[in-house]
């Protein structure tokens, strides 16, 4: 579970990525040039799940310029929730000023083994937010705790943003949401242009 939390964090955080051979499927031994990788571990479903997780992260990274096109641009990153040390939850969004047609990604991390239901998470605008990644999904070896494929943002402000969604956070997991425009029937995503929001507001979480 800790691996499934950390790897999506590394993918979502600004900066280029480095992963040593064998880490993509959770090899126990450090990579050694005189030995082959421990490919036999892929016979175990837990390790196969980690490989699938990394495959999905690579696909999302390739297809979403908000995750890589603005790594050196401060406008490509914005805090949502950075004050919740009591529950060990933090959240941020990624966006790409170079690709204004692409909506931002809302990334939230629960760093404890305690699920948090109906957690308030600030959102930049009203509309529907689609789940595009969940590290706790069963196919990755997780519990499949969250079943909210779509969330509708409410107009009550939270964490410095004008709207919020209420998200059931799985334990030791990372969830990623993206705005979706219902006027498109071919799966394309809505466009948004966002200012950098102040991160000084206190969080509002589940009680």
XYZ file of N, CA, C and O in Angstrom:
828
model
N 0.825 -1.199 0.000
C 0.000 0.000 0.000
C 0.867 1.259 0.000
O 0.533 2.249 -0.649
N 1.967 1.248 0.741
C 2.861 2.399 0.744
C 3.468 2.633 -0.635
O 3.628 3.784 -1.068
N 3.801 1.559 -1.314
C 4.325 1.676 -2.678
C 3.273 2.302 -3.585
O 3.566 3.205 -4.379
N 2.040 1.823 -3.475
C 0.965 2.328 -4.330
C 0.635 3.792 -4.021
O 0.079 4.495 -4.863
N 0.964 4.260 -2.822
C 0.794 5.664 -2.486
C 1.944 6.505 -3.031
O 1.731 7.588 -3.592
N 3.166 6.011 -2.885
C 4.337 6.815 -3.248
C 4.486 6.978 -4.756
O 4.786 8.075 -5.242
N 4.306 5.908 -5.510
C 4.539 6.005 -6.956
C 3.607 7.011 -7.632
O 4.073 7.829 -8.449
N 2.314 7.030 -7.350
C 1.481 8.073 -7.948
C 1.882 9.478 -7.492
O 1.753 10.432 -8.262
N 2.351 9.603 -6.253
C 2.828 10.913 -5.797
C 4.005 11.360 -6.655
O 4.076 12.524 -7.080
N 4.942 10.475 -6.919
C 6.096 10.826 -7.732
C 5.661 11.228 -9.135
O 6.211 12.165 -9.734
N 4.660 10.541 -9.680
C 4.184 10.864 -11.019
C 3.482 12.217 -11.040
O 3.646 12.993 -11.990
N 2.706 12.526 -10.019
C 1.914 13.755 -10.016
C 2.739 14.984 -9.653
O 2.396 16.096 -10.068
N 3.795 14.812 -8.888
C 4.586 15.948 -8.430
C 5.419 16.508 -9.585
O 5.893 15.757 -10.433
N 5.610 17.830 -9.656
C 6.466 18.392 -10.713
C 7.882 17.838 -10.655
O 8.405 17.532 -9.580
N 8.496 17.708 -11.809
C 9.856 17.185 -11.898
C 9.909 15.899 -12.691
O 8.910 15.201 -12.837
N 11.059 15.592 -13.230
C 11.216 14.383 -14.028
C 11.385 13.169 -13.118
O 11.740 13.282 -11.950
N 11.123 11.998 -13.676
C 11.003 10.784 -12.874
C 12.180 9.838 -13.111
O 12.740 9.784 -14.202
N 12.512 9.095 -12.067
C 13.562 8.082 -12.159
C 13.112 6.840 -11.407
O 12.734 6.924 -10.233
N 13.152 5.710 -12.083
C 12.767 4.444 -11.463
C 13.780 3.389 -11.895
O 13.977 3.165 -13.089
N 14.428 2.751 -10.928
C 15.416 1.732 -11.255
C 14.738 0.452 -11.742
O 13.604 0.143 -11.356
N 15.435 -0.271 -12.590
C 14.884 -1.499 -13.154
C 14.490 -2.474 -12.051
O 15.228 -2.687 -11.091
N 13.323 -3.048 -12.197
C 12.791 -3.964 -11.207
C 11.840 -3.302 -10.238
O 10.968 -3.968 -9.663
N 11.998 -1.992 -10.056
C 11.101 -1.281 -9.141
C 9.681 -1.227 -9.674
O 8.737 -1.069 -8.903
N 9.527 -1.354 -10.990
C 8.192 -1.243 -11.563
C 7.285 -2.400 -11.172
O 6.061 -2.294 -11.278
N 7.845 -3.503 -10.684
C 6.999 -4.598 -10.203
C 7.336 -4.999 -8.772
O 6.953 -6.064 -8.306
N 8.036 -4.120 -8.056
C 8.271 -4.349 -6.633
C 9.299 -5.416 -6.336
O 9.117 -6.211 -5.394
N 10.398 -5.430 -7.078
C 11.460 -6.397 -6.796
C 12.032 -6.143 -5.405
O 12.297 -5.003 -5.029
N 12.218 -7.216 -4.643
C 12.699 -7.073 -3.267
C 14.166 -6.694 -3.210
O 14.595 -5.918 -2.359
N 14.976 -7.266 -4.111
C 16.408 -7.016 -4.112
C 16.734 -5.770 -4.932
O 16.083 -5.482 -5.930
N 17.740 -5.033 -4.484
C 18.213 -3.899 -5.272
C 18.779 -4.401 -6.601
O 19.338 -5.497 -6.680
N 18.619 -3.599 -7.640
C 19.113 -4.002 -8.960
C 20.625 -4.249 -8.921
O 21.386 -3.468 -8.348
N 21.045 -5.367 -9.512
C 22.454 -5.754 -9.565
C 22.826 -6.060 -11.001
O 22.155 -6.850 -11.669
N 23.917 -5.459 -11.476
C 24.275 -5.609 -12.887
C 24.697 -7.032 -13.241
O 24.628 -7.444 -14.399
N 25.100 -7.837 -12.261
C 25.549 -9.190 -12.555
C 24.418 -10.221 -12.535
O 24.648 -11.399 -12.776
N 23.189 -9.768 -12.243
C 22.056 -10.693 -12.192
C 20.903 -10.149 -13.020
O 20.762 -8.929 -13.209
N 20.078 -11.035 -13.489
C 18.863 -10.609 -14.182
C 17.835 -10.137 -13.165
O 17.962 -10.379 -11.959
N 16.812 -9.476 -13.651
C 15.732 -9.054 -12.767
C 14.962 -10.271 -12.272
O 14.977 -11.343 -12.898
N 14.268 -10.119 -11.165
C 13.500 -11.216 -10.569
C 12.131 -11.328 -11.244
O 11.087 -11.108 -10.626
N 12.172 -11.694 -12.534
C 10.937 -11.751 -13.305
C 9.942 -12.765 -12.749
O 8.730 -12.637 -12.962
N 10.441 -13.755 -12.021
C 9.537 -14.777 -11.479
C 8.532 -14.185 -10.495
O 7.476 -14.781 -10.248
N 8.838 -12.993 -9.954
C 7.893 -12.366 -9.015
C 6.572 -12.008 -9.689
O 5.539 -11.889 -9.026
N 6.600 -11.859 -11.009
C 5.370 -11.510 -11.722
C 4.363 -12.660 -11.738
O 3.220 -12.474 -12.160
N 4.773 -13.825 -11.277
C 3.820 -14.918 -11.126
C 2.893 -14.685 -9.936
O 1.856 -15.345 -9.822
N 3.269 -13.760 -9.061
C 2.452 -13.449 -7.890
C 1.543 -12.260 -8.215
O 1.994 -11.244 -8.763
N 0.260 -12.343 -7.882
C -0.680 -11.269 -8.240
C -0.317 -9.916 -7.636
O -0.603 -8.880 -8.235
N 0.308 -9.898 -6.462
C 0.669 -8.618 -5.843
C 1.676 -7.865 -6.703
O 1.562 -6.650 -6.897
N 2.663 -8.566 -7.218
C 3.683 -7.925 -8.047
C 3.136 -7.598 -9.432
O 3.488 -6.566 -10.023
N 2.280 -8.456 -9.961
C 1.638 -8.158 -11.233
C 0.789 -6.896 -11.109
O 0.733 -6.071 -12.027
N 0.135 -6.708 -9.962
C -0.660 -5.508 -9.740
C 0.184 -4.244 -9.738
O -0.233 -3.207 -10.258
N 1.394 -4.321 -9.163
C 2.280 -3.161 -9.166
C 2.742 -2.833 -10.579
O 2.863 -1.656 -10.944
N 2.991 -3.848 -11.377
C 3.370 -3.608 -12.767
C 2.231 -2.935 -13.523
O 2.450 -1.988 -14.297
N 1.004 -3.387 -13.296
C -0.154 -2.757 -13.932
C -0.323 -1.319 -13.475
O -0.695 -0.446 -14.258
N -0.049 -1.060 -12.190
C -0.132 0.299 -11.673
C 0.840 1.217 -12.396
O 0.483 2.319 -12.824
N 2.085 0.778 -12.560
C 3.081 1.600 -13.245
C 2.761 1.767 -14.721
O 2.997 2.833 -15.292
N 2.211 0.751 -15.323
C 1.796 0.869 -16.722
C 0.711 1.933 -16.872
O 0.750 2.749 -17.803
N -0.256 1.942 -15.942
C -1.325 2.929 -15.997
C -0.797 4.335 -15.705
O -1.211 5.310 -16.350
N 0.119 4.470 -14.760
C 0.713 5.772 -14.476
C 1.466 6.308 -15.683
O 1.382 7.512 -15.994
N 2.200 5.458 -16.367
C 2.928 5.888 -17.563
C 1.969 6.346 -18.653
O 2.236 7.333 -19.362
N 0.860 5.647 -18.794
C -0.121 6.036 -19.809
C -0.719 7.402 -19.485
O -0.826 8.274 -20.356
N -1.094 7.606 -18.215
C -1.662 8.889 -17.819
C -0.655 10.021 -17.981
O -1.000 11.126 -18.408
N 0.590 9.751 -17.646
C 1.636 10.766 -17.778
C 1.829 11.155 -19.234
O 1.995 12.335 -19.570
N 1.795 10.184 -20.120
C 1.981 10.443 -21.545
C 0.807 11.220 -22.126
O 0.987 12.139 -22.939
N -0.403 10.885 -21.701
C -1.601 11.454 -22.309
C -2.033 12.776 -21.685
O -2.886 13.467 -22.253
N -1.466 13.151 -20.526
C -1.889 14.366 -19.838
C -0.737 15.359 -19.734
O 0.104 15.252 -18.831
N -0.686 16.348 -20.630
C 0.409 17.327 -20.558
C 0.401 18.138 -19.269
O 1.431 18.727 -18.920
N -0.725 18.175 -18.551
C -0.726 18.900 -17.274
C 0.260 18.283 -16.290
O 0.672 18.942 -15.329
N 0.669 17.034 -16.505
C 1.584 16.355 -15.596
C 3.055 16.581 -15.939
O 3.924 16.230 -15.135
N 3.339 17.138 -17.116
C 4.753 17.245 -17.483
C 5.115 18.499 -18.263
O 6.277 18.895 -18.283
N 4.154 19.151 -18.918
C 4.493 20.250 -19.815
C 4.898 21.522 -19.082
O 5.547 22.390 -19.671
N 4.527 21.654 -17.812
C 4.797 22.892 -17.074
C 5.547 22.618 -15.779
O 5.312 23.281 -14.754
N 6.452 21.667 -15.805
C 7.189 21.315 -14.588
C 7.961 22.500 -14.009
O 8.119 22.616 -12.794
N 8.480 23.370 -14.869
C 9.294 24.492 -14.400
C 8.500 25.790 -14.298
O 9.073 26.846 -14.033
N 7.203 25.719 -14.510
C 6.331 26.895 -14.460
C 5.520 26.861 -13.162
O 4.750 25.920 -12.944
N 5.664 27.871 -12.285
C 4.882 27.858 -11.038
C 3.380 27.788 -11.266
O 2.647 27.290 -10.399
N 2.908 28.242 -12.423
C 1.473 28.196 -12.709
C 0.987 26.783 -12.980
O -0.219 26.551 -13.062
N 1.896 25.830 -13.112
C 1.505 24.453 -13.382
C 1.139 23.658 -12.144
O 0.757 22.489 -12.242
N 1.257 24.290 -10.974
C 1.003 23.601 -9.707
C 0.225 24.527 -8.784
O 0.484 25.733 -8.725
N -0.743 23.983 -8.052
C -1.481 24.769 -7.068
C -1.903 23.903 -5.897
O -2.454 22.824 -6.091
N -1.632 24.372 -4.689
C -2.061 23.638 -3.503
C -3.574 23.714 -3.352
O -4.187 24.745 -3.629
N -4.161 22.628 -2.904
C -5.562 22.611 -2.487
C -5.644 22.455 -0.974
O -6.225 23.267 -0.273
N -5.032 21.411 -0.455
C -5.072 21.117 0.980
C -3.662 20.783 1.431
O -3.112 19.749 1.056
N -3.075 21.662 2.222
C -1.713 21.406 2.707
C -1.588 21.592 4.211
O -0.481 21.559 4.744
N -2.721 21.759 4.914
C -2.678 22.035 6.350
C -3.155 20.865 7.212
O -3.162 20.984 8.432
N -3.567 19.776 6.611
C -4.201 18.715 7.396
C -3.174 17.700 7.898
O -3.175 16.530 7.495
N -2.308 18.154 8.779
C -1.338 17.245 9.369
C -1.971 16.264 10.342
O -1.451 15.166 10.548
N -3.096 16.643 10.936
C -3.746 15.767 11.908
C -4.214 14.466 11.266
O -4.149 13.389 11.888
N -4.714 14.550 10.037
C -5.200 13.359 9.348
C -4.239 12.876 8.259
O -4.517 11.895 7.585
N -3.114 13.562 8.099
C -2.095 13.182 7.101
C -2.689 13.088 5.700
O -2.501 12.110 4.984
N -3.419 14.127 5.319
C -4.005 14.223 3.984
C -3.493 15.499 3.333
O -3.424 16.549 3.979
N -3.106 15.416 2.079
C -2.768 16.620 1.339
C -3.261 16.474 -0.098
O -3.493 15.367 -0.588
N -3.442 17.613 -0.746
C -3.986 17.598 -2.101
C -3.460 18.802 -2.868
O -3.210 19.874 -2.301
N -3.290 18.626 -4.172
C -2.886 19.720 -5.053
C -3.471 19.472 -6.429
O -4.005 18.400 -6.715
N -3.379 20.481 -7.278
C -3.811 20.295 -8.655
C -2.648 20.571 -9.591
O -1.738 21.336 -9.280
N -2.668 19.917 -10.719
C -1.694 20.134 -11.793
C -2.429 20.670 -13.010
O -3.521 20.229 -13.342
N -1.804 21.626 -13.682
C -2.388 22.238 -14.863
C -1.274 22.661 -15.793
O -0.101 22.723 -15.400
N -1.622 22.974 -17.025
C -0.628 23.368 -18.015
C -1.078 24.636 -18.726
O -1.970 24.582 -19.571
N -0.484 25.786 -18.382
C -0.822 27.005 -19.113
C -0.547 26.900 -20.610
O -1.165 27.609 -21.398
N 0.351 26.005 -21.000
C 0.638 25.821 -22.425
C -0.473 25.056 -23.135
O -0.528 25.040 -24.364
N -1.303 24.379 -22.377
C -2.397 23.593 -22.949
C -3.704 23.984 -22.240
O -4.260 23.197 -21.470
N -4.197 25.190 -22.490
C -5.393 25.646 -21.777
C -6.640 24.842 -22.100
O -7.631 24.930 -21.368
N -6.582 24.053 -23.166
C -7.744 23.225 -23.499
C -7.857 21.997 -22.614
O -8.886 21.314 -22.610
N -6.803 21.705 -21.825
C -6.825 20.544 -20.950
C -7.203 20.962 -19.535
O -6.615 21.893 -18.986
N -8.169 20.291 -18.925
C -8.564 20.651 -17.556
C -7.498 20.231 -16.552
O -6.673 19.359 -16.831
N -7.501 20.849 -15.382
C -6.524 20.470 -14.357
C -6.853 19.106 -13.767
O -7.980 18.627 -13.857
N -5.840 18.520 -13.158
C -6.019 17.280 -12.415
C -5.998 17.592 -10.918
O -5.084 18.266 -10.435
N -6.994 17.102 -10.199
C -7.033 17.222 -8.747
C -6.442 15.949 -8.155
O -6.936 14.852 -8.419
N -5.389 16.090 -7.372
C -4.675 14.940 -6.818
C -4.758 15.001 -5.297
O -4.360 16.004 -4.693
N -5.260 13.946 -4.692
C -5.403 13.918 -3.234
C -4.786 12.639 -2.692
O -4.927 11.572 -3.288
N -4.101 12.756 -1.546
C -3.348 11.659 -0.958
C -3.762 11.463 0.496
O -3.756 12.418 1.276
N -4.099 10.235 0.840
C -4.377 9.859 2.223
C -3.209 9.011 2.705
O -3.044 7.860 2.276
N -2.413 9.547 3.614
C -1.169 8.890 4.021
C -1.307 8.057 5.283
O -0.304 7.753 5.937
N -2.516 7.684 5.648
C -2.730 6.813 6.798
C -3.583 5.621 6.366
O -4.245 5.667 5.322
N -3.608 4.546 7.163
C -4.452 3.384 6.838
C -5.913 3.577 7.240
O -6.675 2.615 7.261
N -6.312 4.811 7.545
C -7.683 5.103 7.987
C -8.467 5.717 6.830
O -8.089 6.789 6.337
N -9.554 5.105 6.367
C -10.378 5.729 5.323
C -11.046 6.995 5.860
O -11.321 7.117 7.051
N -11.306 7.938 4.956
C -11.980 9.184 5.323
C -13.165 9.377 4.373
O -12.974 9.597 3.181
N -14.353 9.287 4.910
C -15.554 9.412 4.083
C -16.028 10.859 4.010
O -15.905 11.619 4.978
N -16.587 11.216 2.848
C -17.174 12.542 2.617
C -16.183 13.659 2.940
O -16.544 14.684 3.524
N -14.949 13.487 2.546
C -13.918 14.485 2.808
C -14.098 15.668 1.861
O -14.193 15.506 0.654
N -14.115 16.876 2.418
C -14.274 18.081 1.615
C -12.955 18.409 0.919
O -11.915 18.553 1.568
N -13.025 18.562 -0.395
C -11.852 18.907 -1.191
C -12.204 20.076 -2.095
O -13.183 20.030 -2.842
N -11.430 21.153 -2.011
C -11.690 22.324 -2.828
C -11.620 22.007 -4.311
O -10.799 21.203 -4.752
N -12.482 22.655 -5.092
C -12.543 22.454 -6.543
C -12.608 23.810 -7.230
O -13.242 24.738 -6.713
N -11.985 23.952 -8.382
C -11.910 25.264 -9.033
C -13.196 25.726 -9.686
O -13.365 26.920 -9.911
N -14.098 24.806 -10.007
C -15.329 25.213 -10.674
C -16.396 24.148 -10.486
O -16.099 23.004 -10.120
N -17.657 24.549 -10.736
C -18.749 23.589 -10.656
C -18.660 22.627 -11.837
O -17.970 22.868 -12.816
N -19.372 21.519 -11.723
C -19.384 20.531 -12.786
C -19.102 19.149 -12.246
O -19.061 18.919 -11.030
N -18.897 18.232 -13.156
C -18.659 16.839 -12.814
C -17.169 16.525 -12.909
O -16.507 16.899 -13.879
N -16.666 15.837 -11.908
C -15.263 15.427 -11.871
C -15.192 13.907 -11.968
O -15.816 13.194 -11.190
N -14.429 13.452 -12.931
C -14.324 12.023 -13.222
C -13.071 11.438 -12.587
O -11.996 12.040 -12.639
N -13.198 10.269 -11.997
C -12.035 9.569 -11.450
C -11.209 9.000 -12.599
O -11.693 8.189 -13.375
N -9.956 9.419 -12.694
C -9.088 8.922 -13.748
C -8.000 7.999 -13.215
O -7.345 7.297 -13.990
N -7.812 7.998 -11.883
C -6.829 7.080 -11.305
C -7.119 6.884 -9.828
O -7.451 7.841 -9.129
N -6.988 5.645 -9.376
C -7.174 5.296 -7.958
C -6.171 4.208 -7.620
O -6.284 3.073 -8.086
N -5.169 4.553 -6.816
C -4.117 3.579 -6.507
C -4.629 2.426 -5.658
O -3.967 1.389 -5.552
N -5.809 2.579 -5.055
C -6.391 1.529 -4.219
C -7.318 0.608 -5.012
O -8.007 -0.220 -4.437
N -7.329 0.736 -6.321
C -8.188 -0.114 -7.152
C -7.796 -1.579 -7.003
O -6.615 -1.916 -6.804
N -8.768 -2.457 -7.108
C -8.519 -3.889 -6.931
C -7.522 -4.443 -7.923
O -6.743 -5.334 -7.593
N -7.507 -3.923 -9.148
C -6.587 -4.468 -10.160
C -5.133 -4.148 -9.857
O -4.224 -4.748 -10.437
N -4.906 -3.189 -8.942
C -3.546 -2.879 -8.520
C -3.181 -3.556 -7.202
O -2.103 -3.330 -6.665
N -4.084 -4.355 -6.666
C -3.849 -5.008 -5.391
C -4.429 -4.263 -4.210
O -4.162 -4.622 -3.059
N -5.244 -3.223 -4.474
C -5.850 -2.450 -3.400
C -7.176 -3.019 -2.947
O -7.620 -4.075 -3.402
N -7.842 -2.266 -2.075
C -9.092 -2.741 -1.485
C -10.321 -2.374 -2.311
O -11.400 -2.905 -2.074
N -10.181 -1.427 -3.246
C -11.331 -0.988 -4.022
C -12.342 -0.224 -3.187
O -13.540 -0.266 -3.467
N -11.858 0.499 -2.182
C -12.750 1.159 -1.223
C -13.621 2.229 -1.881
O -14.814 2.318 -1.616
N -13.025 3.049 -2.720
C -13.781 4.148 -3.323
C -14.543 3.667 -4.551
O -13.977 3.051 -5.451
N -15.834 3.975 -4.593
C -16.691 3.589 -5.710
C -17.324 4.812 -6.377
O -18.315 4.691 -7.082
N -16.728 5.970 -6.164
C -17.247 7.214 -6.732
C -16.551 7.499 -8.064
O -15.548 8.191 -8.118
N -17.106 6.986 -9.135
C -16.511 7.231 -10.447
C -16.688 8.676 -10.884
O -15.868 9.205 -11.634
N -17.775 9.303 -10.428
C -18.041 10.699 -10.769
C -18.464 11.448 -9.508
O -19.168 10.902 -8.655
N -18.024 12.690 -9.398
C -18.414 13.562 -8.304
C -18.907 14.881 -8.882
O -18.305 15.413 -9.823
N -19.975 15.412 -8.322
C -20.512 16.700 -8.754
C -20.087 17.757 -7.741
O -20.379 17.639 -6.549
N -19.392 18.771 -8.215
C -18.917 19.824 -7.327
C -20.071 20.688 -6.837
O -20.975 21.035 -7.604
N -20.033 21.036 -5.553
C -21.012 21.912 -4.937
C -20.453 23.331 -4.850
O -19.238 23.538 -4.867
N -21.348 24.323 -4.756
C -20.911 25.718 -4.830
C -20.411 26.275 -3.504
O -19.962 27.407 -3.450
N -20.485 25.541 -2.410
C -19.935 26.016 -1.140
C -18.408 26.045 -1.227
O -17.788 25.064 -1.632
N -17.758 27.149 -0.852
C -16.298 27.248 -0.971
C -15.578 26.369 0.046
O -16.095 26.058 1.115
N -14.356 25.996 -0.310
C -13.523 25.197 0.591
C -12.064 25.358 0.201
O -11.726 25.364 -0.990
N -11.203 25.566 1.182
C -9.743 25.575 0.997
C -9.288 26.610 -0.032
O -8.357 26.378 -0.800
N -9.978 27.751 -0.064
C -9.584 28.821 -0.963
C -10.136 28.706 -2.365
O -9.816 29.541 -3.217
N -10.964 27.706 -2.628
C -11.573 27.516 -3.943
C -13.077 27.735 -3.839
O -13.679 27.514 -2.777
N -13.728 28.134 -4.923
C -15.141 28.500 -4.849
C -16.095 27.326 -4.698
O -17.253 27.520 -4.346
N -15.636 26.116 -4.973
C -16.500 24.934 -4.932
C -15.810 23.825 -4.149
O -14.662 23.955 -3.734
N -16.520 22.721 -3.980
C -15.909 21.567 -3.332
C -16.583 20.283 -3.807
O -17.711 20.300 -4.308
N -15.866 19.182 -3.666
C -16.428 17.849 -3.843
C -16.269 17.111 -2.529
O -15.417 17.460 -1.698
N -17.096 16.099 -2.323
C -17.012 15.273 -1.118
C -16.565 13.885 -1.530
O -17.294 13.163 -2.204
N -15.391 13.544 -1.116
C -14.699 12.362 -1.621
C -14.485 11.346 -0.510
O -14.051 11.698 0.588
N -14.785 10.083 -0.799
C -14.461 8.992 0.121
C -13.018 8.569 -0.137
O -12.712 7.968 -1.179
N -12.141 8.875 0.794
C -10.718 8.617 0.600
C -10.364 7.212 1.080
O -10.566 6.874 2.238
N -9.806 6.386 0.207
C -9.361 5.058 0.631
C -8.100 5.157 1.470
O -7.400 6.174 1.453
N -7.774 4.120 2.221
C -6.581 4.149 3.076
C -5.297 4.034 2.275
O -5.232 3.298 1.285
N -4.282 4.774 2.692
C -2.954 4.715 2.070
C -3.064 4.712 0.550
O -2.580 3.808 -0.134
N -3.704 5.727 0.033
C -3.989 5.717 -1.399
C -3.984 7.124 -1.947
O -4.041 8.117 -1.233
N -3.962 7.158 -3.262
C -4.002 8.407 -3.982
C -5.103 8.341 -5.016
O -5.260 7.351 -5.729
N -5.905 9.408 -5.097
C -6.986 9.493 -6.062
C -6.768 10.718 -6.935
O -6.286 11.752 -6.460
N -7.123 10.594 -8.191
C -6.953 11.695 -9.140
C -8.271 11.948 -9.837
O -8.906 11.030 -10.342
N -8.690 13.224 -9.874
C -9.959 13.613 -10.488
C -9.705 14.656 -11.560
O -8.808 15.485 -11.452
N -10.548 14.616 -12.602
C -10.427 15.584 -13.673
C -11.814 16.065 -14.072
O -12.770 15.286 -14.121
N -11.928 17.388 -14.339
C -13.204 17.955 -14.727
C -13.653 17.372 -16.057
O -12.845 17.110 -16.947
N -14.953 17.161 -16.178
C -15.509 16.593 -17.394
C -16.676 17.454 -17.856
O -17.553 17.813 -17.071
N -16.699 17.778 -19.154
C -17.771 18.581 -19.727
C -18.832 17.656 -20.293
O -18.589 16.916 -21.236
N -20.030 17.694 -19.711
C -21.076 16.768 -20.134
C -21.601 17.068 -21.523
O -22.331 16.281 -22.108
N -21.229 18.250 -22.094
C -21.701 18.556 -23.442
C -20.981 17.746 -24.510
O -21.420 17.680 -25.641
N -19.870 17.139 -24.117
C -19.154 16.262 -25.040
C -19.645 14.838 -24.870
O -19.725 14.337 -23.765
N -19.962 14.184 -25.952
C -20.419 12.805 -25.840
C -19.376 11.821 -26.358
O -19.649 10.644 -26.477
N -18.172 12.320 -26.656
C -17.132 11.436 -27.167
C -16.006 11.248 -26.163
O -14.934 10.758 -26.526
N -16.230 11.650 -24.916
C -15.237 11.411 -23.875
C -14.197 12.500 -23.737
O -13.336 12.426 -22.884
N -14.249 13.554 -24.556
C -13.289 14.630 -24.407
C -13.557 15.381 -23.115
O -14.661 15.400 -22.601
N -12.543 16.066 -22.631
C -12.638 16.730 -21.336
C -12.765 18.237 -21.510
O -12.301 18.816 -22.479
N -13.388 18.862 -20.528
C -13.637 20.296 -20.588
C -12.349 21.082 -20.410
O -11.368 20.601 -19.860
N -12.367 22.326 -20.863
C -11.211 23.189 -20.692
C -11.452 24.146 -19.538
O -12.572 24.566 -19.276
N -10.378 24.502 -18.832
C -10.468 25.476 -17.752
C -9.212 26.317 -17.739
O -8.128 25.833 -18.074
N -9.331 27.569 -17.356
C -8.196 28.445 -17.116
C -8.279 28.887 -15.662
O -9.284 29.458 -15.253
N -7.235 28.648 -14.922
C -7.305 28.873 -13.481
C -6.194 29.803 -13.026
O -5.055 29.690 -13.481
N -6.503 30.732 -12.100
C -5.442 31.498 -11.451
C -4.798 30.665 -10.359
O -5.355 29.667 -9.924
N -3.649 31.087 -9.895
C -3.033 30.448 -8.738
C -3.795 30.890 -7.502
O -3.979 32.077 -7.253
N -4.260 29.926 -6.711
C -5.043 30.219 -5.525
C -4.143 30.318 -4.303
O -3.103 29.680 -4.215
N -4.574 31.124 -3.361
C -3.856 31.218 -2.092
C -4.001 29.912 -1.333
O -5.058 29.300 -1.320
N -2.936 29.464 -0.691
C -2.962 28.222 0.084
C -3.052 28.490 1.580
O -2.811 27.607 2.384
N -3.395 29.731 1.971
C -3.383 30.076 3.392
C -4.648 29.674 4.124
O -4.686 29.681 5.350
N -5.724 29.318 3.372
C -6.984 28.963 4.032
C -6.855 27.633 4.745
O -6.232 26.709 4.248
N -7.481 27.545 5.899
C -7.485 26.275 6.629
C -8.349 25.276 5.909
O -9.301 25.612 5.221
N -8.014 24.034 6.065
C -8.753 22.975 5.411
C -10.092 22.758 6.070
O -10.353 23.168 7.171
N -10.933 22.069 5.301
C -12.211 21.661 5.860
C -12.390 20.202 5.518
O -12.622 19.840 4.379
N -12.197 19.325 6.466
C -12.225 17.896 6.213
C -13.408 17.229 6.870
O -14.229 17.885 7.511
N -13.479 15.915 6.685
C -14.537 15.159 7.327
C -14.312 15.141 8.821
O -13.198 15.195 9.314
N -15.383 15.072 9.530
C -15.309 15.090 10.997
C -15.251 13.666 11.526
O -15.787 12.773 10.937
